[in-house]
Each structure stands twice: as structure tokens, then as C-alpha cells.
PDB file of C-alpha atoms in Angstrom:
ATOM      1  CA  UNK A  19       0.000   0.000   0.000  1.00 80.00           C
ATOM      2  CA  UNK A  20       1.068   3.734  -0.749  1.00 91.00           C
ATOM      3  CA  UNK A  21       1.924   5.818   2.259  1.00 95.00           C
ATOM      4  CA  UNK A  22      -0.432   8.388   3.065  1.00 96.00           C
ATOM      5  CA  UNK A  23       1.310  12.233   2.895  1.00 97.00           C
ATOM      6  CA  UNK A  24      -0.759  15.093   4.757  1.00 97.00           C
ATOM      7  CA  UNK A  25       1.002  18.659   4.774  1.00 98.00           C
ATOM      8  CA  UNK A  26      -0.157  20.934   7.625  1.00 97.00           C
ATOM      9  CA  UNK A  27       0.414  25.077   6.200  1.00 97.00           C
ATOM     10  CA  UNK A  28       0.013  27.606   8.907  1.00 96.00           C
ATOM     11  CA  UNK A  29      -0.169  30.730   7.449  1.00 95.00           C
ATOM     12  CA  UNK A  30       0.469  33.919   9.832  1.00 92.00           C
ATOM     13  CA  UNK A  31      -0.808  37.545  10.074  1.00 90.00           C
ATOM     14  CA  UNK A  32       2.730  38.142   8.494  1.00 90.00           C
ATOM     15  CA  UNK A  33       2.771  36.045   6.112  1.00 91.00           C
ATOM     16  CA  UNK A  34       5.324  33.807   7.013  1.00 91.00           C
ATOM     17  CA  UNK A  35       4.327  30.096   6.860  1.00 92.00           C
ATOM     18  CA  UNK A  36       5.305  26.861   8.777  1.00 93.00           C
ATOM     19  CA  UNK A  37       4.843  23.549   6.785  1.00 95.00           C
ATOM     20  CA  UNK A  38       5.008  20.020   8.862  1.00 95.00           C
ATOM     21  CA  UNK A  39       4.459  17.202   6.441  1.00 97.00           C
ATOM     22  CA  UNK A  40       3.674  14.096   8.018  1.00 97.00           C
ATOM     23  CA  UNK A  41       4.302  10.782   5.913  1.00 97.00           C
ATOM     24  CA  UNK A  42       1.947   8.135   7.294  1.00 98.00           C
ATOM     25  CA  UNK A  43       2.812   3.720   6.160  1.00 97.00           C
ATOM     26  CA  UNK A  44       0.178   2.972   3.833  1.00 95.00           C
ATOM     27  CA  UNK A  45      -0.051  -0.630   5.548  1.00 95.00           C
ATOM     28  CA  UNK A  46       0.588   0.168   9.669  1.00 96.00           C
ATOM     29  CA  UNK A  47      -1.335   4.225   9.743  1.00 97.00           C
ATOM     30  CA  UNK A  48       1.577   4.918  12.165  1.00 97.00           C
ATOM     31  CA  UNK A  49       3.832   8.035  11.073  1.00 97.00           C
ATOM     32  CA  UNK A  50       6.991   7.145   9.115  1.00 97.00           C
ATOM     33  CA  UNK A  51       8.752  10.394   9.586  1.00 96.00           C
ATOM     34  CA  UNK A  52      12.404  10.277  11.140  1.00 96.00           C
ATOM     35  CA  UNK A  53      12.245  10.631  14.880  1.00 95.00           C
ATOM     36  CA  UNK A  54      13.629  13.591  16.522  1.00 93.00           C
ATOM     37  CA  UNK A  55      17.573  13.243  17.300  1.00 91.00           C
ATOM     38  CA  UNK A  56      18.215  13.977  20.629  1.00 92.00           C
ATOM     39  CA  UNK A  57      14.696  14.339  22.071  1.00 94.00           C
ATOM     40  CA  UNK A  58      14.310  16.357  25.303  1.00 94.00           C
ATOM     41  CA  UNK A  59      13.740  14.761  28.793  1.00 94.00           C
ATOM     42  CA  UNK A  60      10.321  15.019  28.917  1.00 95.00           C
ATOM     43  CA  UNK A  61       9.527  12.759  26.711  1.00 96.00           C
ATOM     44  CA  UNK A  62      10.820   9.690  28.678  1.00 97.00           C
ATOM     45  CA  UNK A  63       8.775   6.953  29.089  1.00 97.00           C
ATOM     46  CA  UNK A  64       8.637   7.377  32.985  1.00 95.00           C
ATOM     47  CA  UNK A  65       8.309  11.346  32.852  1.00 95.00           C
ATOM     48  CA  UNK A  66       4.348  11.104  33.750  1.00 94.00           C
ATOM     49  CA  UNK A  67       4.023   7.919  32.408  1.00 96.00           C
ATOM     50  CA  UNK A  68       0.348   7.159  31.678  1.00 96.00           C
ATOM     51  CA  UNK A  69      -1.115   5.219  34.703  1.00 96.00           C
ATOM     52  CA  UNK A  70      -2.374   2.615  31.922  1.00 97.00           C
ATOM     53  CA  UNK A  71       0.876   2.139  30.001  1.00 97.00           C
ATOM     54  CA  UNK A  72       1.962  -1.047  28.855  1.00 97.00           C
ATOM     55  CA  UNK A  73       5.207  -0.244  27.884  1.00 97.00           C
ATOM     56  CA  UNK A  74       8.465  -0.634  29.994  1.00 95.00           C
ATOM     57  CA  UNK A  75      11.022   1.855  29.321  1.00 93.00           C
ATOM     58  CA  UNK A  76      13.523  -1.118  28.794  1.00 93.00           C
ATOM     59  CA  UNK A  77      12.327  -1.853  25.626  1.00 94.00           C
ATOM     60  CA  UNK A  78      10.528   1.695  24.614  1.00 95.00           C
ATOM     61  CA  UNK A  79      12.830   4.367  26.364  1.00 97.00           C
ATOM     62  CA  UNK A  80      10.317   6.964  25.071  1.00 97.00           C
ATOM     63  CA  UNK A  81       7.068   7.714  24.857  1.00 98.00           C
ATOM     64  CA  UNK A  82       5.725   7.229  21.420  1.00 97.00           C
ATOM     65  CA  UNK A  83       3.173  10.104  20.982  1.00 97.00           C
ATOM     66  CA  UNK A  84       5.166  12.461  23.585  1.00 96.00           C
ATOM     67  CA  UNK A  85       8.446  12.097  20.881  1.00 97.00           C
ATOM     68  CA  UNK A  86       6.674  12.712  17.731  1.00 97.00           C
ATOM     69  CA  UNK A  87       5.226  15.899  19.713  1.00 95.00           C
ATOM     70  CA  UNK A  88       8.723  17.386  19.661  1.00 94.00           C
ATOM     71  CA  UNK A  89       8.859  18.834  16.349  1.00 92.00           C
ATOM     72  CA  UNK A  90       5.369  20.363  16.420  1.00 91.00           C
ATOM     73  CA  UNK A  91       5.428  21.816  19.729  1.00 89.00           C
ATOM     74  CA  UNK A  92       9.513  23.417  19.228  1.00 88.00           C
ATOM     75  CA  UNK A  93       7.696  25.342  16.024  1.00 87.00           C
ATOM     76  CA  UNK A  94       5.038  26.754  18.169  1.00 86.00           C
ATOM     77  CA  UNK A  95       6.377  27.251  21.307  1.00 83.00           C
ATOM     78  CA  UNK A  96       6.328  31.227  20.746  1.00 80.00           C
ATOM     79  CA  UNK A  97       3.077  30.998  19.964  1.00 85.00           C
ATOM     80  CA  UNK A  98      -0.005  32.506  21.305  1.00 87.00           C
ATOM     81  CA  UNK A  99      -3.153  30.000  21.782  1.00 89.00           C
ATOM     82  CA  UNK A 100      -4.931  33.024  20.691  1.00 90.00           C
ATOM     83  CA  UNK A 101      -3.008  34.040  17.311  1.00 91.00           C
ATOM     84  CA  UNK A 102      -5.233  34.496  14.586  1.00 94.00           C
ATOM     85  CA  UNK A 103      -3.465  32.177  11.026  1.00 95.00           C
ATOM     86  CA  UNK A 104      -4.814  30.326   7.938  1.00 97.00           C
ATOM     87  CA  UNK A 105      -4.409  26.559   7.877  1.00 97.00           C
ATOM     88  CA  UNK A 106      -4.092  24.533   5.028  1.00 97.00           C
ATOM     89  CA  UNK A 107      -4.775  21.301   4.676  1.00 97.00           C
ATOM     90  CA  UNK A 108      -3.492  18.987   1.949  1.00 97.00           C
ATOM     91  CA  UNK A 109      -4.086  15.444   1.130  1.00 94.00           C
ATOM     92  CA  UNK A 110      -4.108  13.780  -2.024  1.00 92.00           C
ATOM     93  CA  UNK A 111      -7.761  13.730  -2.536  1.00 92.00           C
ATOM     94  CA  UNK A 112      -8.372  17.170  -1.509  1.00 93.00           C
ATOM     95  CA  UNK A 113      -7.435  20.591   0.098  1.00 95.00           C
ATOM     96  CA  UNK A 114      -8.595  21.982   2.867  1.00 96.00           C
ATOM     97  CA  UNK A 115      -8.531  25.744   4.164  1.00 96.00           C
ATOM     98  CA  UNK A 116      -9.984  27.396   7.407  1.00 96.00           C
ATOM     99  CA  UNK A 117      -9.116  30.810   9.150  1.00 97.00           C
ATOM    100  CA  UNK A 118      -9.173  29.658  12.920  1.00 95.00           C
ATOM    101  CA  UNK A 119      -6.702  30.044  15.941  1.00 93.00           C
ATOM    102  CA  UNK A 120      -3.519  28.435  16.576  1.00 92.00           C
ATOM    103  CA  UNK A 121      -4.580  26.418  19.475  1.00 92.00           C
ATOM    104  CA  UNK A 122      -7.732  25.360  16.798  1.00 93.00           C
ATOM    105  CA  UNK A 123      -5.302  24.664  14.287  1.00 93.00           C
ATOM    106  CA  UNK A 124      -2.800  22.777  16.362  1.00 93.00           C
ATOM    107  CA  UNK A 125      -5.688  20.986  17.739  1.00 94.00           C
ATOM    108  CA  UNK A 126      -6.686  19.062  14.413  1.00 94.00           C
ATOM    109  CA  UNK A 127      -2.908  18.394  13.525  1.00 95.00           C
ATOM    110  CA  UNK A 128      -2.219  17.036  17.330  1.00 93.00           C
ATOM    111  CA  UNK A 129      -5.286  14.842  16.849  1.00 94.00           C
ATOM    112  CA  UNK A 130      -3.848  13.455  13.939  1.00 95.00           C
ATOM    113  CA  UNK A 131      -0.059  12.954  15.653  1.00 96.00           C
ATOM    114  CA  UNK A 132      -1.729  11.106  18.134  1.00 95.00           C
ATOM    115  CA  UNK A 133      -3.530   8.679  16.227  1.00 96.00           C
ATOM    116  CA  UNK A 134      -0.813   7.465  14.108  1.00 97.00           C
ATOM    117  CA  UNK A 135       1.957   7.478  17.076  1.00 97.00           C
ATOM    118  CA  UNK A 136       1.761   3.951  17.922  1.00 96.00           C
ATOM    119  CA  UNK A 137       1.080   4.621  21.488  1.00 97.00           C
ATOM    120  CA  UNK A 138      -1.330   1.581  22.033  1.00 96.00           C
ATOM    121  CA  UNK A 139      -4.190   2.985  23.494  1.00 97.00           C
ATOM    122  CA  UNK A 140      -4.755   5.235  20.492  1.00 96.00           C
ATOM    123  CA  UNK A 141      -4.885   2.572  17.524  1.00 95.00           C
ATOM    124  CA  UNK A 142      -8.668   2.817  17.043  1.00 95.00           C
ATOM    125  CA  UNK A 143      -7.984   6.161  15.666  1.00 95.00           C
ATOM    126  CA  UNK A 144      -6.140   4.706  12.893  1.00 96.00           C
ATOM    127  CA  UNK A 145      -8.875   3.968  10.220  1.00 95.00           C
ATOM    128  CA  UNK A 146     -10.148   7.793  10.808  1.00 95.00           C
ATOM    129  CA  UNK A 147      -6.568   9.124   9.923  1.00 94.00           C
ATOM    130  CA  UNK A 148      -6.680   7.499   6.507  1.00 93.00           C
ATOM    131  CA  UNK A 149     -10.052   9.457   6.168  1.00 93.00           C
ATOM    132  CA  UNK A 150      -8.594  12.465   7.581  1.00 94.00           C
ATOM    133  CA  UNK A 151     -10.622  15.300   8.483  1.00 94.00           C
ATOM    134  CA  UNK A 152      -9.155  18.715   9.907  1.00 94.00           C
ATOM    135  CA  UNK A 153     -11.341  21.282  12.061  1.00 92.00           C
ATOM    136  CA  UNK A 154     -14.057  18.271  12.515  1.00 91.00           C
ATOM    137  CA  UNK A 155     -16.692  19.576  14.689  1.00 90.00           C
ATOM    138  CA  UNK A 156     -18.260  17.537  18.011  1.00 88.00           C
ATOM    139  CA  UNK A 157     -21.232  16.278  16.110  1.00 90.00           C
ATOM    140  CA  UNK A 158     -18.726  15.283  13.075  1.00 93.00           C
ATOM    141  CA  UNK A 159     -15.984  13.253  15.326  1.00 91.00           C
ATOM    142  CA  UNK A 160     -19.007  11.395  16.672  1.00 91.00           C
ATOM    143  CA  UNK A 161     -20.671   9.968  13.722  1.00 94.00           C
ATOM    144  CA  UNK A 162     -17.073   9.128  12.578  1.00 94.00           C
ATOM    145  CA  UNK A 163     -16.296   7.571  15.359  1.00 94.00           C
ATOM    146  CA  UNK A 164     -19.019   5.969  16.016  1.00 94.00           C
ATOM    147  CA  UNK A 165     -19.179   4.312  12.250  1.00 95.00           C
ATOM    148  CA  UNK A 166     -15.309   3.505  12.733  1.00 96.00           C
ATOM    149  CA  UNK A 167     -16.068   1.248  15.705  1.00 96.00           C
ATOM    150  CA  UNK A 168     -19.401  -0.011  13.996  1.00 96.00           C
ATOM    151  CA  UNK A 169     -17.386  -0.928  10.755  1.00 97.00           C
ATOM    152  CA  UNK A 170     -14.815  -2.874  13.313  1.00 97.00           C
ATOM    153  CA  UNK A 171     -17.403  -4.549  14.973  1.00 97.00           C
ATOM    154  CA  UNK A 172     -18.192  -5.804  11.340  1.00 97.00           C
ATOM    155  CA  UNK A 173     -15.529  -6.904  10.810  1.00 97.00           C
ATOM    156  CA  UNK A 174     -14.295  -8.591  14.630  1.00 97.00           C
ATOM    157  CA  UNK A 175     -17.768 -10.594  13.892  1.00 96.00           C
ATOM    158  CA  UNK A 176     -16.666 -11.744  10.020  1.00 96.00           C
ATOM    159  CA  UNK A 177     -13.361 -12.989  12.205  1.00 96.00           C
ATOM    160  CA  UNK A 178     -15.891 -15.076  14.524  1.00 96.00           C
ATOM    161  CA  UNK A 179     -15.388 -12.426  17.559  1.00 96.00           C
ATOM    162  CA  UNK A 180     -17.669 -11.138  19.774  1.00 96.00           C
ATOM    163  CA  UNK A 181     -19.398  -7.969  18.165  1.00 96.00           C
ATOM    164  CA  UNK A 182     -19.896  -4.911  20.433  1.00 95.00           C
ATOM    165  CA  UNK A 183     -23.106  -2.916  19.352  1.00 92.00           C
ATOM    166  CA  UNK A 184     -23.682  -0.868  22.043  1.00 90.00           C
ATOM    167  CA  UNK A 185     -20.527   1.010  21.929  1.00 92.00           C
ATOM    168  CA  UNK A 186     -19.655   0.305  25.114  1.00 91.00           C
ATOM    169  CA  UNK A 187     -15.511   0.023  24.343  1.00 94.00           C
ATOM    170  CA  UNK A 188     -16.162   2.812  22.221  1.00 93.00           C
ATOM    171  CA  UNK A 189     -16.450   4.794  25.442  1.00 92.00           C
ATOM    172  CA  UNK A 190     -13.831   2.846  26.925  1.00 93.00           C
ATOM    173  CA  UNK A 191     -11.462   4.218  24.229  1.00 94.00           C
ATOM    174  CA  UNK A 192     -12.483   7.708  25.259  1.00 93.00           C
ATOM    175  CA  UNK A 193     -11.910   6.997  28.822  1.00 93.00           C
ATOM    176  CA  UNK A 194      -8.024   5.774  27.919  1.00 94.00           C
ATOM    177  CA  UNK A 195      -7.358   8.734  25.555  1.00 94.00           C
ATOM    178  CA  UNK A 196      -8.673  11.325  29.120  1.00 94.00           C
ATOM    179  CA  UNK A 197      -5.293   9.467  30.777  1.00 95.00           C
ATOM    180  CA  UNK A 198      -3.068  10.095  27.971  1.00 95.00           C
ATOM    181  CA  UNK A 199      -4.414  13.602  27.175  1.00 93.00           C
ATOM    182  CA  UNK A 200      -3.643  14.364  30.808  1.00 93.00           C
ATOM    183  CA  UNK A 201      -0.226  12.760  30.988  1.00 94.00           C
ATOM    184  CA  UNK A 202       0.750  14.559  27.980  1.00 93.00           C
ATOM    185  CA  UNK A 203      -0.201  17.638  29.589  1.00 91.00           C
ATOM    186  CA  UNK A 204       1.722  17.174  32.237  1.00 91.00           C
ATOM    187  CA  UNK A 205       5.120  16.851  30.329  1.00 92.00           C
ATOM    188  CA  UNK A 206       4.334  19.863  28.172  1.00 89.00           C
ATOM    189  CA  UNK A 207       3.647  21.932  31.041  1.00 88.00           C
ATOM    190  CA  UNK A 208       6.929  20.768  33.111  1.00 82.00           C
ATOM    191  CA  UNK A 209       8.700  21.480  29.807  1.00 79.00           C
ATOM    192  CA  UNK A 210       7.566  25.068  29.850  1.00 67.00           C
ATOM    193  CA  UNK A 211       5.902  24.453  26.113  1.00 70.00           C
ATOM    194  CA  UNK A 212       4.221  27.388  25.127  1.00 70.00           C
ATOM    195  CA  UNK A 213       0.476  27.663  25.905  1.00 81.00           C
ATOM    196  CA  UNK A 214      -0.878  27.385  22.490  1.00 84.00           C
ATOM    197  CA  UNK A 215       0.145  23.638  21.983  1.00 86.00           C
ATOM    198  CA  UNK A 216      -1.161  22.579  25.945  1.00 86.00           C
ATOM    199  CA  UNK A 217      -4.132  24.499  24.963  1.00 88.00           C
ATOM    200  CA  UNK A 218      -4.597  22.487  21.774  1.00 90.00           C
ATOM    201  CA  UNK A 219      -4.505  19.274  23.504  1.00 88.00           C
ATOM    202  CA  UNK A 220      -7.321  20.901  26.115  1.00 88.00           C
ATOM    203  CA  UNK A 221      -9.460  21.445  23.330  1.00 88.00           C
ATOM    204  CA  UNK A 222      -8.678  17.493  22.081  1.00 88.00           C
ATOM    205  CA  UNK A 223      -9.612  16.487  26.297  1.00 88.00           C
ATOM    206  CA  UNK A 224     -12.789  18.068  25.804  1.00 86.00           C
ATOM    207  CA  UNK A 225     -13.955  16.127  22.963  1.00 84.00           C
ATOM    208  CA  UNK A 226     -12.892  13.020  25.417  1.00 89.00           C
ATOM    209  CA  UNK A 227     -14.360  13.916  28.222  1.00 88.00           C
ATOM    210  CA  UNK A 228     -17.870  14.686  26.974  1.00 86.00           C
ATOM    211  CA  UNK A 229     -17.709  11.707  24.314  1.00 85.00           C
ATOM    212  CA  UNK A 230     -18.553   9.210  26.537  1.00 83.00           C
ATOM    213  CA  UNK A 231     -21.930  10.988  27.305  1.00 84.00           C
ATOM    214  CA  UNK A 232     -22.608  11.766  24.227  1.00 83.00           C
ATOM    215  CA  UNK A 233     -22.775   8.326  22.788  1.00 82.00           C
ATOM    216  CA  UNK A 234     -24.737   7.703  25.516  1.00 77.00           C
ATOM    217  CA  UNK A 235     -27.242  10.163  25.456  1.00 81.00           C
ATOM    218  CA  UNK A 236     -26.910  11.662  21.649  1.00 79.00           C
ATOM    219  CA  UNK A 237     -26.367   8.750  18.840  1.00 85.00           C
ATOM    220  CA  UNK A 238     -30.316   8.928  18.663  1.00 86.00           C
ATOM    221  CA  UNK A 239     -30.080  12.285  17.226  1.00 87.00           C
ATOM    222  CA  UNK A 240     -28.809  11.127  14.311  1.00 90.00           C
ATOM    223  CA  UNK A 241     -31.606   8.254  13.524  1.00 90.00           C
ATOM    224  CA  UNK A 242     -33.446  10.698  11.577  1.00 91.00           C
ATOM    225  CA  UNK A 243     -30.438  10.190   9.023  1.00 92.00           C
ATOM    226  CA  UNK A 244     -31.326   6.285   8.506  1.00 92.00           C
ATOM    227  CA  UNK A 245     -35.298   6.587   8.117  1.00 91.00           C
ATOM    228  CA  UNK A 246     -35.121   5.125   4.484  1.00 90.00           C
ATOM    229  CA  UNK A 247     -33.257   1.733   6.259  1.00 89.00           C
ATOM    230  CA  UNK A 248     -36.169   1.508   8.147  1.00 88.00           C
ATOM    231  CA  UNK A 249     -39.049   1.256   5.633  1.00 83.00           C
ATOM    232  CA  UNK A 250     -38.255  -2.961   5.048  1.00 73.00           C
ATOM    233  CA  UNK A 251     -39.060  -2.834   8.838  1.00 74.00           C
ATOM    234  CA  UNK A 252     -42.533  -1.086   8.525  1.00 61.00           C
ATOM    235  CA  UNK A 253     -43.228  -3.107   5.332  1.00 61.00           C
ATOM    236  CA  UNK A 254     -42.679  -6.256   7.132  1.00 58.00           C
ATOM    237  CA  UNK A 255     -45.091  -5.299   9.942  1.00 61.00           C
ATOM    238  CA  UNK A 256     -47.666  -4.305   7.630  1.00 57.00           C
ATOM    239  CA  UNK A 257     -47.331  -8.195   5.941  1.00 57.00           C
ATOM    240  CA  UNK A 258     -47.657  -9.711   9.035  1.00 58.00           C
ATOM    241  CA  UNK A 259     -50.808  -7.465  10.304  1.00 54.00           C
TER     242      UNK A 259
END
């Protein structure tokens, strides 16, 4: 399979321009750019190690989301949260351009870093990176996510496992990413990284936090979208009447 290539263009008031672009395996959906020589100290495996790890830092001396961090937060670490830019977007099926903030900004390409880090409590993200989509919105990331885990659950039953269709490790996964979101906090913070990039991954934690409510109390808000599945349904009532 081809790799995947997404470039990231933040555009400033000035325009000047910073351009990360991220080179994703085609086969694993974990990033295949060269990691950071060097890396600082906070991204040790043990420097606020997630309380759910199960890595040892024998075999992974670092943490495999907080290193591929490094580059991202180092060009934004004068940066206010604040700072109105342009961010474009490209993939190879389309481009992409919104006038937001850099925390807004940083938040979609940080939500992206994440997925594809191999840290293994994030893997479930990995189908929605191949499908990338920047600046999604709360009612956007939970359809997506939703249908990602449905799909899986598709495809764990084709495999003879034990489908889950009421979502409940769905919100499981949400729980897990709440432990790393606060974690990596934590070693941004002690690192003295600027506020725009610990703000970024605040706006990710909210999405986390509230998700597991929300597929609880809002998935029904989008039946209205399926009503046409459901006519077989009414038809086959009306047979048997």
C-alpha cells in the first residue's frame, strides 16, 4: 500500500508560513517520519508515564506520541493559543482551508499525531486518519467515530469475535485517551511548552471527556439520518398485520 502524505500550512498575520508534512505507512497508519535526534527529557517513558501504560522503558525508552510531539510543539512554542493564522490542509484527494486560531489549528494536527503514534491505546484512531478530516466539529468526530467502531465490529464478527453494538468500548477508548491527554499535559507543562500547543490538547480532552456521554445520550439524534433503512421494517409489519 502507498503511504499516506498530509502537509499541515500555517499561514500567519505576516505572512510567514510553517509547513510540517507528516508521511503516514500505507499498511501500519503509524507516522513514518524520522524521529527527533536527541529528544528532550520530557519525553521519557517514565516522565508522567500514563497510569495505563503497557510499555516498559527497557524496551521503549520513550514515549511514542510524547516524541513525535517534539517537532510540532519546538515550532510553536512562541506561539499565542490566541493568534489568529490560515491553515491549510493537503491530502491527495483534496485541500482543505480554514481561518481559525492556533490552538484550533494545532488541535486538528495534534489529533492526527496522536492517532498514528503507535502509542497503544490510540490505535482505534487509525482507520479515521486514513479518512482524515481537519477542524471536525463535536457532532462530526461522533458519527465518525461511532461508524469507525461499527465498521470494526463488522468486521471482529466476520473474524468469529464477539461484536460490540452498544458502543460500550467505544467509550472505553475515550476513557483511555482522558489518561493520555492528561499525561501529555503534564510533560508539556513541566517542559515550559508554550500555551498554544497545551491548549490544543485541552481542546482534544474536551472532545474526550464529553464523548462518553454523548454516545450515551446523543447517537439517537442522528436516527433521523437512517429513516429510508427503516421502511423494510414497517413493510414487514404491515405483511404480518
Amino acid at each position: 500500500m502507498n503511504n499516506i502524505e498530509i502537509q499541515y500550512c500555517f499561514r500567519f498575520e505576516d505572512n510567514s508560513c510553517e509547513t510540517i508534512d507528516f508521511n503516514i505507512d500505507g499498511k501500519t497508519l503509524e507516522l513514518a517520519n524520522p524521529l527527533p535526534e536527541n529528544p528532550p527529557a520530557w519525553v521519557n517513558l517514565d516522565f508522567h508515564q500514563c497510569s495505563h501504560c503497557p510499555l516498559n522503558s527497557e524496551k521503549s525508552p520513550h514515549c511514542p506520541l510524547a516524541i513525535r510531539l517534539v517537532d510540532v510543539v519546538k515550532l510553536f512554542d512562541r506561539i499565542s493559543s490566541y493568534q489568529q493564522l490560515s491553515v491549510e490542509v493537503i491530502t491527495e484527494e483534496r485541500h482543505m482551508t480554514q481561518n481559525t486560531t492556533a490552538q484550533r489549528g494545532l488541535s486538528s494536527l495534534m489529533g492526527m499525531i496522536i492517532a498514528t503514534s503507535g502509542c497503544p491505546h490510540t490505535t482505534f484512531f487509525k482507520p479515521m486518519v486514513r479518512f482524515h478530516l481537519p477542524f471536525a466539529t463535536e457532532e462530526e468526530t461522533l458519527f465518525r467515530a461511532s461508524a469507525t467502531y461499527l465498521l470494526a465490529q463488522y468486521f471482529i464478527n466476520k473474524q468469529g469475535g464477539k461484536a460490540d453494538f452498544e458502543l460500550t468500548g467505544l467509550k472505553k477508548v475515550y476513557e483511555n485517551i482522558q489518561i493520555i491527554n492528561t499525561s501529555i499535559a503534564r510533560r508539556l507543562r513541566e517542559a515550559s511548552i508554550s500555551d498554544a500547543s497545551i491548549n490544543a490538547l485541552v481542546l482534544l480532552d474536551l472532545f474526550a471527556v464529553n464523548m462518553p456521554y454523548v454516545i450515551e445520550e446523543s447517537l439517537e439524534e442522528f436516527q433521523y439520518l437512517f429513516e429510508s433503512y427503516f421502511l423494510e421494517i414497517s413493510s414487514a409489519k404491515d405483511t404480518r398485520m
